[in-house]
Amino acid sequence: MNETTSNPRPLDGITVVSLEHAIAAPFCTRQLADLGARVIKVERPGAGDFARGYDERVNGLASHFVWTNRSKESLTLDLKQGAAMQVLEQLLADADVLVQNLAPGAAARMGLSFEALHERFPKLIVCDISGYGEGGPYEQKKAYDLLIQSEGGFLSVTGGPGEDEMAKAGCSIADIAAGMYAYTSVLSALMLRMRTGKGSRIDVSMLESLVEWMGYPLYYAYEGATPPPRAGAAHATIYPYGPFPTGGGGTVMLGLQNEREWVLFCEKVLLQPQLVEDERFSSNARRSEHRDALRAIIVERFAGLSAEEVIARLDSAPIANAHVNDMAGVWAHPQLKARQRWSEVGSPAGPLPALLPPGRNAAFEPRMDPVPALGEHSSRLLAELGYAEGDIERLREQGVI
């Protein structure tokens, strides 16, 4: 898995052991693997990461699992058995990082807390990911992505204006936030270890990760001020900024940021320069106040134009705009194609397309290795630890692996 290349990757030689499931921890460790780390994914025999069974949309494989688990090695261990814990102990002896997002307290009950591990493996970095973090009244509370979106206030500012129109994000935004902070925290812990020679503990909370991303609406509602209203796909406080229908059933997303752009929008897009003098629309605050009236004018003007014709006018103005793409549109996006951002990875279901990691570094190529089958690397990993073939077979017969 960790083959050398003519251009070394930043994390070549780093070994990560992960007791992970679902999204947050796997998203973190996949990105570490992208940078060259060897990621050993420990899974339950027979079942594995439960994200493997979320759906069968990718040639029989689960969409979440394919996304977050390429370039890893799968080792099955029943950690309720002593023999499995001995294997894990041997892995940790040579590992640089342990990442886990088991149920709250589960890792500590197995002797895998940072305090317990630090005595035996002083250079080991331990990253614990949970819903609410260690301590506090919510420490033991179950946490799933949608629940954290709710607790973190995300639902209060997302969706339509009606009481029953709140909407969750269309992707696992709380898990992604936690995975990103875990990823960057592991990188910073590796840098810290270069200075101190010692490993450290990282405590990542999904709630805190998402609340950090809620900084704008939090400060907008500072000291009891009215929070930004839910505005569907439009901007809550800037107008016009959002989706507008066009002729032929199309939709275009556009956004104005200042008064100069408002003048250009009136003159070059709407072809109604007189609107610049309309007091109802003389500032962003006034346009937001009279957004229904302004929307009616825009929709009427766009009705006789196709989406591409509207975008051509917006581009020539120039006013920021975007297509409202569905997933098929993203798969076929011309910008991603022109920048050659699609690669291919192997999987138990054959070759699959995969987006190259954002943040291209010209000094190296990211690892893009296969998505593993459950337990695919168990025998090889145990052999590396010194287990004979007969010992490996006995462990398999006993259900340890």
Coordinates of C-alpha atoms in Angstrom, one line a residue:
M1 CA 0.0 0.0 0.0
N2 CA 2.7 2.5 0.9
E3 CA 4.9 2.1 -2.2
T4 CA 7.6 4.6 -2.7
T5 CA 7.4 7.1 -5.6
S6 CA 9.9 9.3 -7.3
N7 CA 8.0 12.2 -5.7
P8 CA 7.4 11.4 -2.1
R9 CA 4.1 12.3 -0.5
P10 CA 3.9 14.3 2.8
L11 CA 2.7 11.4 4.9
D12 CA 4.8 8.6 3.4
G13 CA 6.0 6.4 6.3
I14 CA 3.2 7.5 8.6
T15 CA 0.9 4.7 9.9
V16 CA -2.6 5.3 11.0
V17 CA -4.8 2.7 12.8
S18 CA -8.5 3.6 12.7
L19 CA -11.4 2.1 14.7
E20 CA -13.9 3.9 12.5
H21 CA -17.4 3.7 11.1
A22 CA -19.9 5.9 9.3
I23 CA -18.5 9.2 8.0
A24 CA -16.5 11.5 10.3
A25 CA -13.5 9.3 11.1
P26 CA -13.4 7.6 7.7
F27 CA -13.4 11.0 6.0
C28 CA -10.5 12.1 8.1
T29 CA -8.4 9.0 7.5
R30 CA -9.1 8.9 3.8
Q31 CA -7.6 12.3 3.5
L32 CA -4.5 11.2 5.5
A33 CA -4.3 8.3 3.0
D34 CA -4.5 10.7 0.1
L35 CA -1.3 12.3 1.4
G36 CA 0.5 9.0 1.6
A37 CA -0.3 7.6 5.1
R38 CA -0.8 3.9 5.5
V39 CA -4.3 3.6 7.0
I40 CA -5.2 0.3 8.6
K41 CA -9.0 0.2 9.0
V42 CA -10.1 -2.2 11.8
E43 CA -13.5 -3.6 11.2
R44 CA -15.8 -6.1 12.8
P45 CA -15.6 -9.6 11.3
G46 CA -18.6 -10.5 9.1
A47 CA -20.1 -7.0 9.2
G48 CA -17.5 -4.4 9.0
D49 CA -18.1 -0.6 9.0
F50 CA -21.9 -0.3 9.0
A51 CA -21.6 2.3 6.2
R52 CA -20.8 -0.7 3.9
G53 CA -24.5 -1.5 4.1
Y54 CA -26.0 2.0 3.7
D55 CA -27.0 1.4 0.1
E56 CA -25.8 -0.5 -3.1
R57 CA -25.7 2.5 -5.5
V58 CA -22.1 2.0 -6.8
N59 CA -22.2 -1.3 -8.6
G60 CA -23.4 -2.9 -5.5
L61 CA -21.2 -1.0 -3.1
A62 CA -22.4 1.8 -0.7
S63 CA -22.0 5.3 -1.9
H64 CA -20.8 6.7 1.5
F65 CA -18.3 3.8 1.8
V66 CA -16.8 4.2 -1.6
W67 CA -16.4 8.0 -1.0
T68 CA -14.5 7.8 2.3
N69 CA -12.5 4.6 2.2
R70 CA -10.2 4.4 -0.8
S71 CA -6.5 3.7 -0.2
K72 CA -7.0 1.8 3.1
E73 CA -6.2 -1.7 4.3
S74 CA -9.1 -3.6 5.9
L75 CA -8.3 -5.8 8.9
T76 CA -11.1 -7.6 10.7
L77 CA -10.8 -8.0 14.4
D78 CA -13.3 -8.9 17.1
L79 CA -12.1 -6.6 19.8
K80 CA -14.1 -8.3 22.4
Q81 CA -11.6 -11.2 22.2
G82 CA -8.2 -11.0 23.9
A83 CA -6.4 -12.4 20.9
A84 CA -7.7 -9.5 18.8
M85 CA -6.6 -7.0 21.4
Q86 CA -3.1 -8.5 21.3
V87 CA -3.1 -7.9 17.5
L88 CA -4.2 -4.3 18.0
E89 CA -1.5 -3.8 20.6
Q90 CA 1.1 -4.9 18.1
L91 CA -0.3 -2.6 15.5
L92 CA -0.2 0.4 17.8
A93 CA 3.4 -0.3 18.8
D94 CA 4.4 0.7 15.3
A95 CA 1.7 3.2 14.6
D96 CA 1.9 7.0 14.6
V97 CA -1.8 7.8 14.9
L98 CA -4.9 6.1 16.3
V99 CA -8.3 7.6 15.1
Q100 CA -11.5 6.3 16.7
N101 CA -15.2 7.3 16.6
L102 CA -16.7 4.4 18.6
A103 CA -19.6 5.0 21.0
P104 CA -18.7 7.5 23.8
G105 CA -16.5 5.8 26.3
A106 CA -16.1 2.5 24.3
A107 CA -12.4 3.1 23.5
A108 CA -11.6 3.9 27.1
R109 CA -13.3 0.8 28.4
M110 CA -11.1 -1.2 26.1
G111 CA -8.0 0.4 27.5
L112 CA -7.6 2.7 24.5
S113 CA -7.8 6.0 26.1
F114 CA -4.9 8.4 25.5
E115 CA -3.8 8.2 29.1
A116 CA -3.5 4.4 29.0
L117 CA -1.9 4.3 25.6
H118 CA 0.6 7.2 26.2
E119 CA 2.3 5.2 29.0
R120 CA 3.1 2.4 26.5
F121 CA 3.4 4.3 23.3
P122 CA 4.6 7.9 24.1
K123 CA 4.8 8.9 20.5
L124 CA 1.3 7.8 19.6
I125 CA -1.2 10.5 18.6
V126 CA -4.8 9.7 19.6
C127 CA -7.7 11.4 17.9
D128 CA -11.1 10.8 19.5
I129 CA -14.1 11.9 17.4
S130 CA -17.6 12.0 19.1
G131 CA -20.8 13.9 18.8
Y132 CA -20.4 16.2 21.8
G133 CA -16.9 15.7 23.1
E134 CA -15.6 14.6 26.4
G135 CA -17.3 16.0 29.5
G136 CA -20.4 18.0 29.9
P137 CA -24.1 16.9 30.2
Y138 CA -24.2 15.7 26.5
E139 CA -21.1 13.4 26.6
Q140 CA -23.0 10.1 26.5
K141 CA -25.8 11.4 24.2
K142 CA -26.2 9.6 20.9
A143 CA -25.2 11.8 17.9
Y144 CA -26.0 11.4 14.3
D145 CA -25.4 14.0 11.6
L146 CA -29.0 15.3 11.4
L147 CA -29.2 15.5 15.1
I148 CA -26.1 17.6 15.3
Q149 CA -27.4 19.8 12.5
S150 CA -30.4 20.4 14.7
E151 CA -28.5 21.0 18.0
G152 CA -26.0 23.2 16.2
G153 CA -28.6 25.6 14.9
F154 CA -28.0 24.7 11.3
L155 CA -31.7 23.8 10.7
S156 CA -32.9 27.1 12.1
V157 CA -31.3 29.0 9.2
T158 CA -31.7 26.5 6.4
G159 CA -34.9 25.9 4.4
G160 CA -37.9 27.9 3.5
P161 CA -39.5 30.8 5.5
G162 CA -42.5 28.8 6.8
E163 CA -42.6 27.2 10.3
D164 CA -42.5 23.7 8.8
E165 CA -40.0 24.4 6.0
M166 CA -36.7 23.8 7.8
A167 CA -34.4 21.6 5.8
K168 CA -31.2 19.6 6.5
A169 CA -28.1 19.8 4.3
G170 CA -28.2 17.4 1.4
C171 CA -24.9 15.9 2.6
S172 CA -23.5 14.9 6.0
I173 CA -22.3 18.4 6.8
A174 CA -21.7 17.8 10.6
D175 CA -19.8 14.6 9.9
I176 CA -17.8 16.4 7.2
A177 CA -17.0 19.3 9.5
A178 CA -15.8 16.9 12.3
G179 CA -13.7 14.9 9.8
M180 CA -12.1 18.0 8.4
Y181 CA -11.1 19.3 11.9
A182 CA -9.8 15.8 12.8
Y183 CA -7.8 15.7 9.7
T184 CA -6.1 19.1 10.2
S185 CA -5.7 18.4 13.9
V186 CA -3.8 15.2 13.2
L187 CA -1.5 17.0 10.8
S188 CA -0.8 19.7 13.4
A189 CA -0.2 17.0 16.0
L190 CA 2.3 15.3 13.7
M191 CA 4.1 18.7 13.4
L192 CA 4.0 19.2 17.2
R193 CA 5.5 15.8 17.7
M194 CA 8.4 16.8 15.5
R195 CA 9.2 19.5 18.1
T196 CA 8.4 17.6 21.3
G197 CA 9.0 14.0 20.4
K198 CA 5.7 13.1 22.1
G199 CA 2.3 12.2 20.9
S200 CA -0.8 14.2 22.0
R201 CA -4.5 13.7 22.3
I202 CA -7.1 15.3 20.0
D203 CA -10.7 15.6 21.1
V204 CA -13.0 16.5 18.2
S205 CA -16.7 17.2 18.7
M206 CA -19.2 17.2 15.8
L207 CA -21.2 19.8 17.6
E208 CA -18.3 22.2 18.1
S209 CA -17.1 21.6 14.5
L210 CA -20.5 22.6 13.0
V211 CA -21.0 25.5 15.4
E212 CA -17.6 26.9 14.2
W213 CA -19.1 26.9 10.7
M214 CA -22.1 28.7 12.0
G215 CA -20.1 31.8 12.9
Y216 CA -21.9 34.2 10.6
P217 CA -25.4 33.5 11.8
L218 CA -24.3 33.4 15.4
Y219 CA -22.7 36.8 15.3
Y220 CA -25.6 38.1 13.2
A221 CA -27.8 37.2 16.1
Y222 CA -25.4 38.6 18.7
E223 CA -26.8 39.4 22.1
G224 CA -30.3 38.4 21.3
A225 CA -30.6 40.1 17.9
T226 CA -33.0 38.7 15.3
P227 CA -31.2 35.7 13.6
P228 CA -31.1 35.6 9.8
P229 CA -34.4 34.2 8.4
R230 CA -34.6 31.0 6.5
A231 CA -34.6 32.0 2.8
G232 CA -34.6 28.7 0.9
A233 CA -31.8 28.8 -1.7
A234 CA -31.8 32.6 -1.7
H235 CA -29.5 34.7 0.5
A236 CA -31.2 35.8 3.7
T237 CA -29.8 39.3 3.8
I238 CA -28.6 40.2 0.3
Y239 CA -30.9 40.6 -2.7
P240 CA -31.1 39.7 -5.5
Y241 CA -29.0 36.6 -4.6
G242 CA -30.5 33.2 -5.3
P243 CA -32.3 31.1 -7.9
F244 CA -34.5 32.6 -10.6
P245 CA -36.6 30.7 -13.1
T246 CA -36.0 31.2 -16.8
G247 CA -37.8 30.4 -20.0
G248 CA -38.0 26.7 -21.0
G249 CA -38.2 25.5 -17.4
G250 CA -34.6 26.4 -16.5
T251 CA -33.2 28.0 -13.4
V252 CA -30.2 30.3 -12.9
M253 CA -28.4 31.2 -9.7
L254 CA -27.1 34.8 -9.5
G255 CA -25.7 37.1 -6.9
L256 CA -25.2 40.8 -6.5
Q257 CA -22.7 42.1 -3.9
N258 CA -22.7 45.9 -4.2
E259 CA -24.3 49.0 -5.8
R260 CA -22.0 49.0 -8.8
E261 CA -23.2 45.5 -9.7
W262 CA -26.8 46.6 -9.2
V263 CA -26.4 49.3 -11.8
L264 CA -24.8 46.8 -14.2
F265 CA -27.6 44.3 -13.6
C266 CA -30.3 46.8 -14.4
E267 CA -28.5 48.2 -17.5
K268 CA -27.0 45.0 -19.1
V269 CA -29.1 42.1 -17.8
L270 CA -32.6 43.4 -17.2
L271 CA -32.2 46.1 -19.9
Q272 CA -34.2 48.4 -17.6
P273 CA -31.8 51.2 -16.5
Q274 CA -34.7 53.2 -15.0
L275 CA -34.7 50.7 -12.1
V276 CA -31.5 52.3 -10.8
E277 CA -33.5 55.4 -9.9
D278 CA -36.3 53.4 -8.2
E279 CA -36.3 54.3 -4.5
R280 CA -37.6 50.8 -3.6
F281 CA -34.3 49.3 -4.8
S282 CA -31.8 52.1 -3.9
S283 CA -29.8 50.0 -1.5
N284 CA -29.4 46.3 -0.6
A285 CA -31.5 46.9 2.5
R286 CA -34.3 48.4 0.4
R287 CA -34.0 45.7 -2.2
S288 CA -34.3 43.0 0.6
E289 CA -37.3 44.9 2.0
H290 CA -39.0 44.9 -1.4
R291 CA -37.7 41.6 -2.7
D292 CA -41.1 40.3 -3.7
A293 CA -41.6 43.3 -6.1
L294 CA -38.1 43.0 -7.4
R295 CA -38.4 39.3 -7.9
A296 CA -41.5 39.8 -10.0
I297 CA -39.6 42.1 -12.3
I298 CA -36.7 39.8 -12.7
V299 CA -38.9 36.7 -13.3
E300 CA -40.9 38.5 -15.9
R301 CA -37.7 39.6 -17.8
F302 CA -36.1 36.2 -17.6
A303 CA -39.3 34.4 -18.8
G304 CA -38.5 35.1 -22.4
L305 CA -34.9 33.9 -22.2
S306 CA -33.4 30.5 -21.9
A307 CA -31.1 29.7 -18.9
E308 CA -28.0 29.9 -21.2
E309 CA -29.2 33.3 -22.6
V310 CA -29.5 34.7 -19.1
I311 CA -26.1 33.3 -18.1
A312 CA -24.6 34.9 -21.2
R313 CA -26.0 38.3 -20.2
L314 CA -24.8 37.9 -16.6
D315 CA -21.4 36.9 -17.8
S316 CA -21.1 39.9 -20.1
A317 CA -22.2 42.4 -17.3
P318 CA -20.3 40.7 -15.4
I319 CA -22.5 39.5 -12.6
A320 CA -21.7 36.4 -10.6
N321 CA -23.9 33.4 -11.6
A322 CA -24.1 29.6 -11.7
H323 CA -26.0 26.8 -13.3
V324 CA -28.3 24.9 -10.9
N325 CA -26.7 21.5 -11.5
D326 CA -28.1 18.2 -10.4
M327 CA -25.7 15.3 -9.8
A328 CA -25.6 14.4 -13.5
G329 CA -24.5 17.9 -14.2
V330 CA -21.7 17.7 -11.7
W331 CA -20.5 14.4 -13.1
A332 CA -20.3 16.1 -16.5
H333 CA -19.0 19.5 -15.3
P334 CA -16.8 21.0 -18.0
Q335 CA -14.5 22.7 -15.5
L336 CA -13.7 19.5 -13.7
K337 CA -13.1 17.8 -17.0
A338 CA -10.9 20.6 -18.3
R339 CA -8.8 20.6 -15.2
Q340 CA -8.6 16.7 -15.3
R341 CA -9.9 16.4 -11.8
W342 CA -11.3 12.9 -12.3
S343 CA -9.2 9.8 -11.7
E344 CA -10.0 6.1 -11.2
V345 CA -9.7 3.8 -8.2
G346 CA -10.1 0.0 -7.9
S347 CA -12.8 -1.6 -5.8
P348 CA -14.4 -5.0 -5.1
A349 CA -16.9 -4.0 -7.8
G350 CA -14.2 -3.0 -10.4
P351 CA -12.8 0.4 -11.4
L352 CA -14.7 3.5 -10.2
P353 CA -14.3 7.2 -11.0
A354 CA -13.0 9.3 -8.1
L355 CA -12.4 13.0 -7.7
L356 CA -8.8 13.9 -7.1
P357 CA -8.3 15.6 -3.7
P358 CA -8.9 19.4 -3.7
G359 CA -5.7 21.4 -3.2
R360 CA -3.4 20.1 -5.9
N361 CA 0.2 20.2 -5.0
A362 CA 2.6 20.1 -7.9
A363 CA 5.3 18.4 -5.9
F364 CA 3.5 15.0 -5.6
E365 CA 0.6 12.9 -6.8
P366 CA -2.1 11.9 -4.2
R367 CA -2.6 8.3 -3.4
M368 CA -5.6 6.9 -5.3
D369 CA -5.6 3.2 -4.3
P370 CA -8.6 0.8 -4.2
V371 CA -11.5 0.7 -1.9
P372 CA -10.9 -2.4 0.2
A373 CA -13.1 -5.5 0.6
L374 CA -14.0 -6.4 4.2
G375 CA -11.0 -8.1 5.7
E376 CA -9.1 -8.0 2.4
H377 CA -5.7 -7.4 4.1
S378 CA -6.1 -9.3 7.4
S379 CA -3.8 -12.2 6.4
R380 CA -1.1 -10.0 5.0
L381 CA -1.1 -7.6 8.0
L382 CA -1.0 -10.5 10.5
A383 CA 1.9 -12.0 8.5
E384 CA 3.7 -8.7 8.8
L385 CA 3.3 -8.9 12.6
G386 CA 4.9 -12.3 12.6
Y387 CA 1.9 -14.6 12.6
A388 CA 2.4 -18.0 10.9
E389 CA -0.1 -19.2 8.3
G390 CA -1.5 -21.8 10.8
D391 CA -1.9 -19.2 13.5
I392 CA -3.8 -16.9 11.1
E393 CA -6.1 -19.8 10.2
R394 CA -6.8 -20.5 13.9
L395 CA -7.7 -16.9 14.5
R396 CA -10.1 -17.0 11.6
E397 CA -11.7 -20.2 12.9
Q398 CA -12.1 -18.7 16.3
G399 CA -13.8 -15.6 14.9
V400 CA -11.0 -13.3 16.0
I401 CA -10.5 -12.0 12.5

